[in-house]
Short mmCIF file of C-alpha atoms and ligand atoms in Angstrom, two decimals:
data_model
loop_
_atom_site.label_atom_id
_atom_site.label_comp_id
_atom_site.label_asym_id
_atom_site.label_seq_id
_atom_site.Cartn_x
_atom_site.Cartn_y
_atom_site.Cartn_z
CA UNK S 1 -9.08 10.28 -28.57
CA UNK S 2 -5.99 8.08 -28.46
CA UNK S 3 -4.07 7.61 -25.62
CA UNK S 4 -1.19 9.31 -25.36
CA UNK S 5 -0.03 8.03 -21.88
CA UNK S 6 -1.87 5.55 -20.19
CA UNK S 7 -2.33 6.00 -16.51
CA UNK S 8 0.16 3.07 -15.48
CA UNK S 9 2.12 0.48 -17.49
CA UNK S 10 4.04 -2.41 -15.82
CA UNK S 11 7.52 -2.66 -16.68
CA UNK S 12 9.90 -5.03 -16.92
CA UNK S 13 13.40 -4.56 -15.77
CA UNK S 14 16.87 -6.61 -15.81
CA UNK S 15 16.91 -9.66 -14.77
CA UNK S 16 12.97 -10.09 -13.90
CA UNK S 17 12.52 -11.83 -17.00
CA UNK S 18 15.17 -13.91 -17.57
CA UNK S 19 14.78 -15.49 -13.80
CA UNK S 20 11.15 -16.37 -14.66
CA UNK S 21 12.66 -18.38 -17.32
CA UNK S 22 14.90 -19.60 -14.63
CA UNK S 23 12.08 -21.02 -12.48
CA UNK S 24 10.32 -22.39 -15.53
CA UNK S 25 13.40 -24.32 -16.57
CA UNK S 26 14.24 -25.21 -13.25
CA UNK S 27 10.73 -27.75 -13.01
CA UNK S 28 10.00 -25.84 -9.27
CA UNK S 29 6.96 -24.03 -9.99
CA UNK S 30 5.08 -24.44 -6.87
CA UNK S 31 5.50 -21.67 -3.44
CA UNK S 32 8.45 -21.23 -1.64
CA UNK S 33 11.42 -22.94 -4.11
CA UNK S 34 14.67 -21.13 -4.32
CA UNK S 35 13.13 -17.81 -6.06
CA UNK S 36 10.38 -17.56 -3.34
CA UNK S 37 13.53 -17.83 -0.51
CA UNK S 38 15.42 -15.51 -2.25
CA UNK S 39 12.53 -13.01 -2.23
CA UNK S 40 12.46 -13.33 1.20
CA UNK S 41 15.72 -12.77 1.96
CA UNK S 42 15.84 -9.99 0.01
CA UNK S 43 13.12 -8.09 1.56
CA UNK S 44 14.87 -8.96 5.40
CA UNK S 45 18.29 -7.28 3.94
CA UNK S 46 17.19 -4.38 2.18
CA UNK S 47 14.60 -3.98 5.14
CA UNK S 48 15.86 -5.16 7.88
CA UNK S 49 12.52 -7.10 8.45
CA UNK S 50 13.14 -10.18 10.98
CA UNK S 51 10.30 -12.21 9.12
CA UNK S 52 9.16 -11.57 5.45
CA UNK S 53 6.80 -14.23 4.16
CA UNK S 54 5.67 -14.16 0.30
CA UNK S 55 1.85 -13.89 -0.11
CA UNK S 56 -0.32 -13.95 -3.32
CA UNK S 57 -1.11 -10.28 -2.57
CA UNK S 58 -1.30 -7.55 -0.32
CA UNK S 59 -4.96 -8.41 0.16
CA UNK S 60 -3.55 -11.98 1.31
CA UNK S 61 -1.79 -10.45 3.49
CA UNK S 62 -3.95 -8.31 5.33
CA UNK S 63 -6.38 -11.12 5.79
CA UNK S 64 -3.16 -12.88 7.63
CA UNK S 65 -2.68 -9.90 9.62
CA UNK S 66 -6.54 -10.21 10.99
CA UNK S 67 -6.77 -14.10 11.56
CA UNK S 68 -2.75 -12.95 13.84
CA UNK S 69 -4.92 -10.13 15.42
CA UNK S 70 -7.54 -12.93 16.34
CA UNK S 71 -9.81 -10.54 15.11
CA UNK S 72 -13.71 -12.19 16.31
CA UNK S 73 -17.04 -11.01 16.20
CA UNK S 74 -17.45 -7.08 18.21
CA UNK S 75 -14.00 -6.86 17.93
CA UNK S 76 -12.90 -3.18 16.66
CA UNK S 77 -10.01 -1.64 14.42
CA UNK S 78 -9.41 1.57 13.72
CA UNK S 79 -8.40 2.54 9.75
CA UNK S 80 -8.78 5.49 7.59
CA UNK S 81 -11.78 5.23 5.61
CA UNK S 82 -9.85 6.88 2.43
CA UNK S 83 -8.28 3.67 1.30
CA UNK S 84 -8.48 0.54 -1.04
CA UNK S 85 -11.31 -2.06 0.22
CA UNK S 86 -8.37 -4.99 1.28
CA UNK S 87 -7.86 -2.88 4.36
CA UNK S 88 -11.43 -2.34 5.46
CA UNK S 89 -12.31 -6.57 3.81
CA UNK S 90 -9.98 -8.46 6.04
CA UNK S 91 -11.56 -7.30 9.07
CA UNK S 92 -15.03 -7.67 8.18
CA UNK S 93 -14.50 -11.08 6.53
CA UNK S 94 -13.57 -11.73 10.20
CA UNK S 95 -16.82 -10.34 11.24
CA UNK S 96 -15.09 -7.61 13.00
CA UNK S 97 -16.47 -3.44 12.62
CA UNK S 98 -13.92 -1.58 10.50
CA UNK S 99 -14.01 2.27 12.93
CA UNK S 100 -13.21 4.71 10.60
CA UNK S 101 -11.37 7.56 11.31
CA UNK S 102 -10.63 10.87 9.78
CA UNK S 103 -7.19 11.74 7.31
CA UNK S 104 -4.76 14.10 7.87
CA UNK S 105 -5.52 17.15 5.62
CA UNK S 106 -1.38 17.15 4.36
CA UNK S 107 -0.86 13.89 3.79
CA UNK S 108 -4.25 12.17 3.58
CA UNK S 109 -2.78 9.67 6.04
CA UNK S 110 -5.15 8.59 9.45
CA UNK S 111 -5.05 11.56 11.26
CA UNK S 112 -3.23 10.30 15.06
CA UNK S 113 -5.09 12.96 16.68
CA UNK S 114 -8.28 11.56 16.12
CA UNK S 115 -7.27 7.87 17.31
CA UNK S 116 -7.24 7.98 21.01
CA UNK S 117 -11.34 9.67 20.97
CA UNK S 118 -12.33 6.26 18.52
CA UNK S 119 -10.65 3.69 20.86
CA UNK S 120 -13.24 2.06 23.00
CA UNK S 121 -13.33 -1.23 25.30
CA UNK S 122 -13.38 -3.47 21.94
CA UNK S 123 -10.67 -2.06 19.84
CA UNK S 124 -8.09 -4.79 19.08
CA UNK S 125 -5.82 -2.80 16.65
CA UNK S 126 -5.08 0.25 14.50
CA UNK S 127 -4.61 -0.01 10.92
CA UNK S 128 -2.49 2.52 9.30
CA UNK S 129 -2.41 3.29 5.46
CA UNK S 130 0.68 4.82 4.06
CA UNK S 131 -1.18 7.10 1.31
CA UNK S 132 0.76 7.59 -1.75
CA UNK S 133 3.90 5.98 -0.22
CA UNK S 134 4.65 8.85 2.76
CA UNK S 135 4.30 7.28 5.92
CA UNK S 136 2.03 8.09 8.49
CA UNK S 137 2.54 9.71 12.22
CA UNK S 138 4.13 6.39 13.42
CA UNK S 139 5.69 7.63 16.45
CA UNK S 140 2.36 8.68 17.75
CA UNK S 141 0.37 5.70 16.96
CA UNK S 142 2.99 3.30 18.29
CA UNK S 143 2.47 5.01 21.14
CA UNK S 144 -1.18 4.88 21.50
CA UNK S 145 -1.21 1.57 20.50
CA UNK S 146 1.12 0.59 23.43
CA UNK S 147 -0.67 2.30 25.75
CA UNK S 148 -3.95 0.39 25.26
CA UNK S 149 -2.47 -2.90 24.19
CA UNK S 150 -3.37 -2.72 20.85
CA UNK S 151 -1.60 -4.31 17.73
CA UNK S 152 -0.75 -2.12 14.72
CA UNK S 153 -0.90 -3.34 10.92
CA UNK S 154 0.76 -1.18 8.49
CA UNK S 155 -1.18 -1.54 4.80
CA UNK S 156 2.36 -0.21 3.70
CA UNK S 157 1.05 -1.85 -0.14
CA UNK S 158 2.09 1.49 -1.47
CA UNK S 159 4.86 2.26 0.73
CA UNK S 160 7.34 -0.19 -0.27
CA UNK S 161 11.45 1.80 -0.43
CA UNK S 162 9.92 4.55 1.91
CA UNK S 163 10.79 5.52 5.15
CA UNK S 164 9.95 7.24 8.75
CA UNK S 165 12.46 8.56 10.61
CA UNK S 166 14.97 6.18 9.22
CA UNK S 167 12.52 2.72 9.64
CA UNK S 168 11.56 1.60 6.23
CA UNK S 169 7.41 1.16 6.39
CA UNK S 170 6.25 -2.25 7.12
CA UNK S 171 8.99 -2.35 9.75
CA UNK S 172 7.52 -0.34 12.43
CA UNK S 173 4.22 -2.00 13.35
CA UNK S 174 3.77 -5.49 14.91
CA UNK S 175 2.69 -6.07 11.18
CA UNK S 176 3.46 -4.42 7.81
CA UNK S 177 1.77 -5.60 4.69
CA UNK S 178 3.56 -4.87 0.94
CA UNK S 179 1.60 -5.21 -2.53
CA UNK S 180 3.28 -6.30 -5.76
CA UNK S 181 0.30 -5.60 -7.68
CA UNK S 182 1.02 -4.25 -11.36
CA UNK S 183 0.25 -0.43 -10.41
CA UNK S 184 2.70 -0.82 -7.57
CA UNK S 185 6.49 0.33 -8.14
CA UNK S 186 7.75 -2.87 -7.41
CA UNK S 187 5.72 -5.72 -9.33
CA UNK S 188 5.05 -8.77 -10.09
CA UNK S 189 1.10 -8.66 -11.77
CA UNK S 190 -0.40 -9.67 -8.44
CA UNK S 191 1.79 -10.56 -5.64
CA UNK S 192 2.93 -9.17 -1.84
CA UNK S 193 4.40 -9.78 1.30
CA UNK S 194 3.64 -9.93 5.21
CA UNK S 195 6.58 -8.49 7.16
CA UNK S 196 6.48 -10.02 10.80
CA UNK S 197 8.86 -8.60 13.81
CA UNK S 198 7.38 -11.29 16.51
CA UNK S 199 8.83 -14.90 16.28
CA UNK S 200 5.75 -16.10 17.30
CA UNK S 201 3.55 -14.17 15.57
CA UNK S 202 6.10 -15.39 12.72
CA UNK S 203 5.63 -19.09 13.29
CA UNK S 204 2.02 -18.50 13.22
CA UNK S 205 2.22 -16.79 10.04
CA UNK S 206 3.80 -19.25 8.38
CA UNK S 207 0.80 -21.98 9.12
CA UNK S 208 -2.20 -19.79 8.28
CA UNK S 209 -0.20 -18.96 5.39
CA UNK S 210 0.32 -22.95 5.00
CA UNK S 211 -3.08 -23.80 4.91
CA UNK S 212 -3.05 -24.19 8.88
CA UNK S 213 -0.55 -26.96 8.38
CA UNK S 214 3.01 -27.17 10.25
CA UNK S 215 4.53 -27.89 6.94
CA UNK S 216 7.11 -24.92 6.74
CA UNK S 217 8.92 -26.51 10.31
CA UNK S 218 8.64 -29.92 8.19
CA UNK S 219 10.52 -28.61 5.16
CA UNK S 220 13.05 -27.47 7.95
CA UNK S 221 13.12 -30.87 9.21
CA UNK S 222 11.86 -29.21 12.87
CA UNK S 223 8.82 -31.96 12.42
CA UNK S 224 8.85 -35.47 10.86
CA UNK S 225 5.43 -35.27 9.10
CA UNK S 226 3.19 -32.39 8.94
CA UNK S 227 -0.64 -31.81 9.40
CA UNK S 228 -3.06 -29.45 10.04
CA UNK S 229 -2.83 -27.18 13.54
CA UNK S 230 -4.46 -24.46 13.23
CA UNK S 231 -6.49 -22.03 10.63
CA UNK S 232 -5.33 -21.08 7.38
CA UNK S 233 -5.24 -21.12 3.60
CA UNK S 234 -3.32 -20.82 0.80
CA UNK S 235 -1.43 -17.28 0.76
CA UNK S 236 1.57 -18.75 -1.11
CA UNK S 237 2.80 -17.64 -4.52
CA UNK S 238 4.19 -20.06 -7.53
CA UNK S 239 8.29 -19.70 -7.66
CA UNK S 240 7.63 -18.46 -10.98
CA UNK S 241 5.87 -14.75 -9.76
CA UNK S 242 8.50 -14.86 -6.90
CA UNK S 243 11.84 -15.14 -9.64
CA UNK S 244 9.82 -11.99 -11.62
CA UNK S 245 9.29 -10.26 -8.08
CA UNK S 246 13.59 -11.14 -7.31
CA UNK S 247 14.40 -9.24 -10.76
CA UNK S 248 12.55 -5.99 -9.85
CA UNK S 249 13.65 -6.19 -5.82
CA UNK S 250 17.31 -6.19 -6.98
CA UNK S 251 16.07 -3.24 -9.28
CA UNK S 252 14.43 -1.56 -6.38
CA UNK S 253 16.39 1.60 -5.78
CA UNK S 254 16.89 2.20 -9.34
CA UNK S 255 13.07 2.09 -10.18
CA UNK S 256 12.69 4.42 -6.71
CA UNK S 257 14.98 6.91 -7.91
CA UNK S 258 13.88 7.20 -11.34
CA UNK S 259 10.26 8.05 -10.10
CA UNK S 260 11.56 10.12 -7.92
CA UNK S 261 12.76 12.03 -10.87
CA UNK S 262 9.46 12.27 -12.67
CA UNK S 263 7.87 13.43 -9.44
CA UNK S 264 10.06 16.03 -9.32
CA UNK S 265 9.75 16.99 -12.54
CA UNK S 266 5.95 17.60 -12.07
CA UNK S 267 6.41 19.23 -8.66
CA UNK S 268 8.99 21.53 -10.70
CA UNK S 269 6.52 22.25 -13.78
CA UNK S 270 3.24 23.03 -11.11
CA UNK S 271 5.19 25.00 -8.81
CA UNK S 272 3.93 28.09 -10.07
CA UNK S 273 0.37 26.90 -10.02
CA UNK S 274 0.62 25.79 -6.75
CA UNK S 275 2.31 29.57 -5.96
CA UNK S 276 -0.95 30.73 -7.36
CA UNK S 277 -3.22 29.11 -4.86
CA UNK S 278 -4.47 27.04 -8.05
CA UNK S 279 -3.79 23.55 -6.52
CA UNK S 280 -1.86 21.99 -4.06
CA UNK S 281 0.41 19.48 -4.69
CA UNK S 282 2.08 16.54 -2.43
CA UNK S 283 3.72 17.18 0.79
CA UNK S 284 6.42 14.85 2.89
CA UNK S 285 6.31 15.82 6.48
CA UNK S 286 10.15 16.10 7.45
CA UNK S 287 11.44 12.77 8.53
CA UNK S 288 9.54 10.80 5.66
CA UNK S 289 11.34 9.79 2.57
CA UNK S 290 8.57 8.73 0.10
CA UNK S 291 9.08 5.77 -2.72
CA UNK S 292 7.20 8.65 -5.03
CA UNK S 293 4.55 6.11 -5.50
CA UNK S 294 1.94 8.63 -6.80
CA UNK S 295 1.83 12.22 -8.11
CA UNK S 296 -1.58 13.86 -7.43
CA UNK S 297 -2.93 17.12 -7.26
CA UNK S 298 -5.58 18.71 -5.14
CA UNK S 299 -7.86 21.10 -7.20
CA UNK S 300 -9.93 23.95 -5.85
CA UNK S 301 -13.02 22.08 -5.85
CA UNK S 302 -14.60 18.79 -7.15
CA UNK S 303 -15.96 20.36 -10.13
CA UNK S 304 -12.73 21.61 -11.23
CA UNK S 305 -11.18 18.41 -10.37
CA UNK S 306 -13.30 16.82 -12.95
CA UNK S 307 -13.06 19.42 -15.65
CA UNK S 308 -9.12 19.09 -15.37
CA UNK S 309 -9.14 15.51 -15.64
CA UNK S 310 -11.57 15.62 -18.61
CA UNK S 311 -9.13 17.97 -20.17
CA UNK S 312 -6.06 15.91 -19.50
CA UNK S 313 -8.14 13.06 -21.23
CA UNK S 314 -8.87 14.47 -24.13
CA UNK S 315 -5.25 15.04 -24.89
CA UNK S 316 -4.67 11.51 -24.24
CA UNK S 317 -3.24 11.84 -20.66
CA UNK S 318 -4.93 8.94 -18.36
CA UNK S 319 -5.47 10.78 -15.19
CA UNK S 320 -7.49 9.14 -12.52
CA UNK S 321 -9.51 10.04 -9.36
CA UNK S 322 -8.72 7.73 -6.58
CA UNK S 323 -10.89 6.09 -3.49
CA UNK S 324 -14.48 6.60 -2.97
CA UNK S 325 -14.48 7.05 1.07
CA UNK S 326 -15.65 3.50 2.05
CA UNK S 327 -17.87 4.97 4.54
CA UNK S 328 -20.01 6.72 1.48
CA UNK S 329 -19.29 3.00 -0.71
CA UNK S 330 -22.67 0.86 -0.83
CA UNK S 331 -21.05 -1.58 1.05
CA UNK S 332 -20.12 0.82 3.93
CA UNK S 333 -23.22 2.55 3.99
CA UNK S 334 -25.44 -0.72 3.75
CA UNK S 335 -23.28 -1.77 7.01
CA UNK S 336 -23.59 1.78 9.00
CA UNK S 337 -20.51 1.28 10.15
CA UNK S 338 -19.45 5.25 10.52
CA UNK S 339 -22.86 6.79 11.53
CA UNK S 340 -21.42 10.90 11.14
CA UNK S 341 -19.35 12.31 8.58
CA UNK S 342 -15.89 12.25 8.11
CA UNK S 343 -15.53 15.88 6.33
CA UNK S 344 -11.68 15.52 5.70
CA UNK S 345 -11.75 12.31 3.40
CA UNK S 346 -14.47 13.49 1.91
CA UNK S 347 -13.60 16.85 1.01
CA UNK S 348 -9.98 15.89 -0.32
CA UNK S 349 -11.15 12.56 -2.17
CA UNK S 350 -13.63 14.52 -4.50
CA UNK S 351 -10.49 16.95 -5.53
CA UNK S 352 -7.96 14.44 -5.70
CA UNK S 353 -6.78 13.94 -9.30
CA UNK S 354 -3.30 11.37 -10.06
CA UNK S 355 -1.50 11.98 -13.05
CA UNK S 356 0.55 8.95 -14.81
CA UNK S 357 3.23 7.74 -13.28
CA UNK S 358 5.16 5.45 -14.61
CA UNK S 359 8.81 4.08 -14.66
CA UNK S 360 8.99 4.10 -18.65
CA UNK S 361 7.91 7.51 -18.77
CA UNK S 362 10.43 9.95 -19.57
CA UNK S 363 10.74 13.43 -18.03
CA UNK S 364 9.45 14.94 -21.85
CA UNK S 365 6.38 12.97 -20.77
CA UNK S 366 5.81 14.85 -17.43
CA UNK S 367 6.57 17.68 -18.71
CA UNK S 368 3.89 17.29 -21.33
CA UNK S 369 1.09 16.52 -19.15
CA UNK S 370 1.90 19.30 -16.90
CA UNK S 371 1.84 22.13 -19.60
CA UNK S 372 -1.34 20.57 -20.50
CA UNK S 373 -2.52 21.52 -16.51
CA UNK S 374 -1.07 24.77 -17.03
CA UNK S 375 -3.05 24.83 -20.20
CA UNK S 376 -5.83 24.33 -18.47
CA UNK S 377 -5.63 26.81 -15.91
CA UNK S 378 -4.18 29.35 -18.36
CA UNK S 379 -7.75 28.69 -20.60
CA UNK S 380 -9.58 30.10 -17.52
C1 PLP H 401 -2.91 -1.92 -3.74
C2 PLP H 401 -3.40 -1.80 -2.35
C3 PLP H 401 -3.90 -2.90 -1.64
C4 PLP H 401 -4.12 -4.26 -2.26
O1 PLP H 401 -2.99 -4.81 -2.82
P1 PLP H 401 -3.12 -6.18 -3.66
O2 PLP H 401 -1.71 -6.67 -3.73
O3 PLP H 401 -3.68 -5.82 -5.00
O4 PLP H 401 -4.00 -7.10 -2.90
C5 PLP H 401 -4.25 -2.73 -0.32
N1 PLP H 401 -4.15 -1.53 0.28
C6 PLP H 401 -3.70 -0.45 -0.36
C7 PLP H 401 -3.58 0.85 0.37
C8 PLP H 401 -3.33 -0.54 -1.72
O5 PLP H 401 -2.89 0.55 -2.36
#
């Protein structure tokens, strides 16, 4: 078998390159030089985000967002269990119990109507996860989360360029976390951000992020020496992965738009399967805009889900499954941490298949790998 289309390959676009040579040349290699600021600034224009703050990943920055929840010991947080291990990590690295809650069966976001009946006297915060780049019920959740004091994180790594109700995600929350991981649209080969609406929970973020040092306000000459005042480590990227990062930001809505295209192209080609009650395919609740971070389908059942993706293989077409529920993960099961079922994320996450998506794929491509799921369904 030779692959025909790999699953994901990073690309690089305009001026990404070139800047990188930039911050070589320019002998500042080290965090926060002129490529890092003008990251930053970036992502507070094009989102309107009062603080961004460059981090090494989206990981990075969800550990951030737990040491600003103070998460301790008994503390609680409420996340979907159908998501990558960062968001369920940071809390339990602060020995805080990840609550897991059911997913939405349209979107396969953390269902809002389940929040309220997992909040107890110890939750300190829910955790949202924009699945696939379509936001969640944030409305709803903001307004839980006011009205029992919680904070709210947004793990928006795939959401970056989408929107709710006109709010880009990572906005809305007290919190919003970005990746620029290489199988994110916009990249850097590891890299993120931690978007901040709080000043003080901004000035805060910029110490832990600092090591626990005070030596941000020293650059700004707000201190005459710095030192260490409070906890922290080093969430900063080299000036180098920020001037890549600057390159594909300013290519943002270009690289959006032309996934968009693919997406629709498959959403086109699988309408009629779809028709058919053969699979289901995405869906945007209105008042979402999605970054068209993922194409997946939902198969009858897991069986068939595997059979397709064999199929797809074999023709060279890298589709992938996607998260084993963390609750079912040794890790989560060895912890007990969700004692009952959660019969949503379980159900969808063993029909779940994601077909490449890429933004050097071309719309032949797409269309390719979806006769090949037509094929598949026409063989049977
Ligand atoms: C990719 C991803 C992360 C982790 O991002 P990194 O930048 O690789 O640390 C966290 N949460 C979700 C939902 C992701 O998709």
């Amino acid at each position: 078998m030779s692959v025909m289309l790999p699953f994901n390959r990073p690309c690089t676009i305009g001026a990404d390159a070139a800047y990188v040579r930039e911050a070589i040349a320019s002998g500042h290699m080290c965090g926060d030089g002129p490529f890092g600021k003008r990251a930053q600034a970036l992502l507070e224009a094009k989102f309107g985000a009062p603080h961004a703050l460059l981090t090494t990943s989206c990981t990075a920055a969800l550990e951030m967002s737990a040491l600003l929840c103070d998460l301790a010991p008994g503390d609680e947080v409420i996340l979907p269990s159908y998501t990558f291990v960062s968001t369920a990590n940071a809390i339990a690295l602060r020995g805080a119990r990840p609550v897991f809650v059911d997913i939405r069966p349209d979107t396969l976001n953390l269902d809002e109507r389940l929040i309220e009946a997992a909040i107890t006297s110890r939750t300190r915060a829910i955790w949202p996860v924009h699945y696939a780049g379509v936001a969640c019920e944030m409305d709803t959740i903001m307004d839980i989360a006011r009205r029992h004091r919680l904070l709210v994180v947004e793990d928006a790594a795939q959401g970056v360029f989408a929107s709710y109700k006109g709010r880009w995600l990572g906005t809305i929350g007290d919190l919003g976390c970005y990746s620029f991981h290489e199988t994110k649209n916009i990249a850097c080969g590891e890299g993120g951000a931690l978007l901040v609406g709080d000043v003080r929970l901004a000035r805060r973020a910029e110490i832990l992020r600092e090591k626990g040092t005070n030596r941000s306000q020293f650059l700004r000459g707000q201190v005459d020496k710095y030192t260490w005042v409070d906890l922290g480590s080093s969430y900063v990227p080299s000036d180098i992965l920020a001037a890549f990062l600057v390159g594909q930001l300013e290519a943002g809505e270009r690289i959006t738009a032309k996934r968009g295209e693919l997406c629709a192209e498959y959403a086109r080609q699988l309408a009629p399967l779809a028709e058919r009650g053969l699979l289901r395919l995405p869906v945007v609740p209105e008042g979402c805009v999605a970054n068209h971070h993922m194409f997946y389908v939902i198969a009858a059942d897991a069986t068939t889900r595997s059979a397709l993706m064999d199929h797809l293989r074999a023709a060279g077409y890298m589709a992938t499954f996607h998260y084993v529920p963390l609750h079912t993960s040794p890790m989560g099961e060895a912890q007990g941490w969700r004692a009952g079922s959660l019969p949503v994320t379980e159900d969808l996450s063993a029909r779940l298949l994601r077909l490449p998506l890429f933004y050097d794929m071309t719309l032949a491509d797409a269309a390719a790998v979806a006769a090949m799921v037509r094929g598949f369904y026409g063989d049977r």
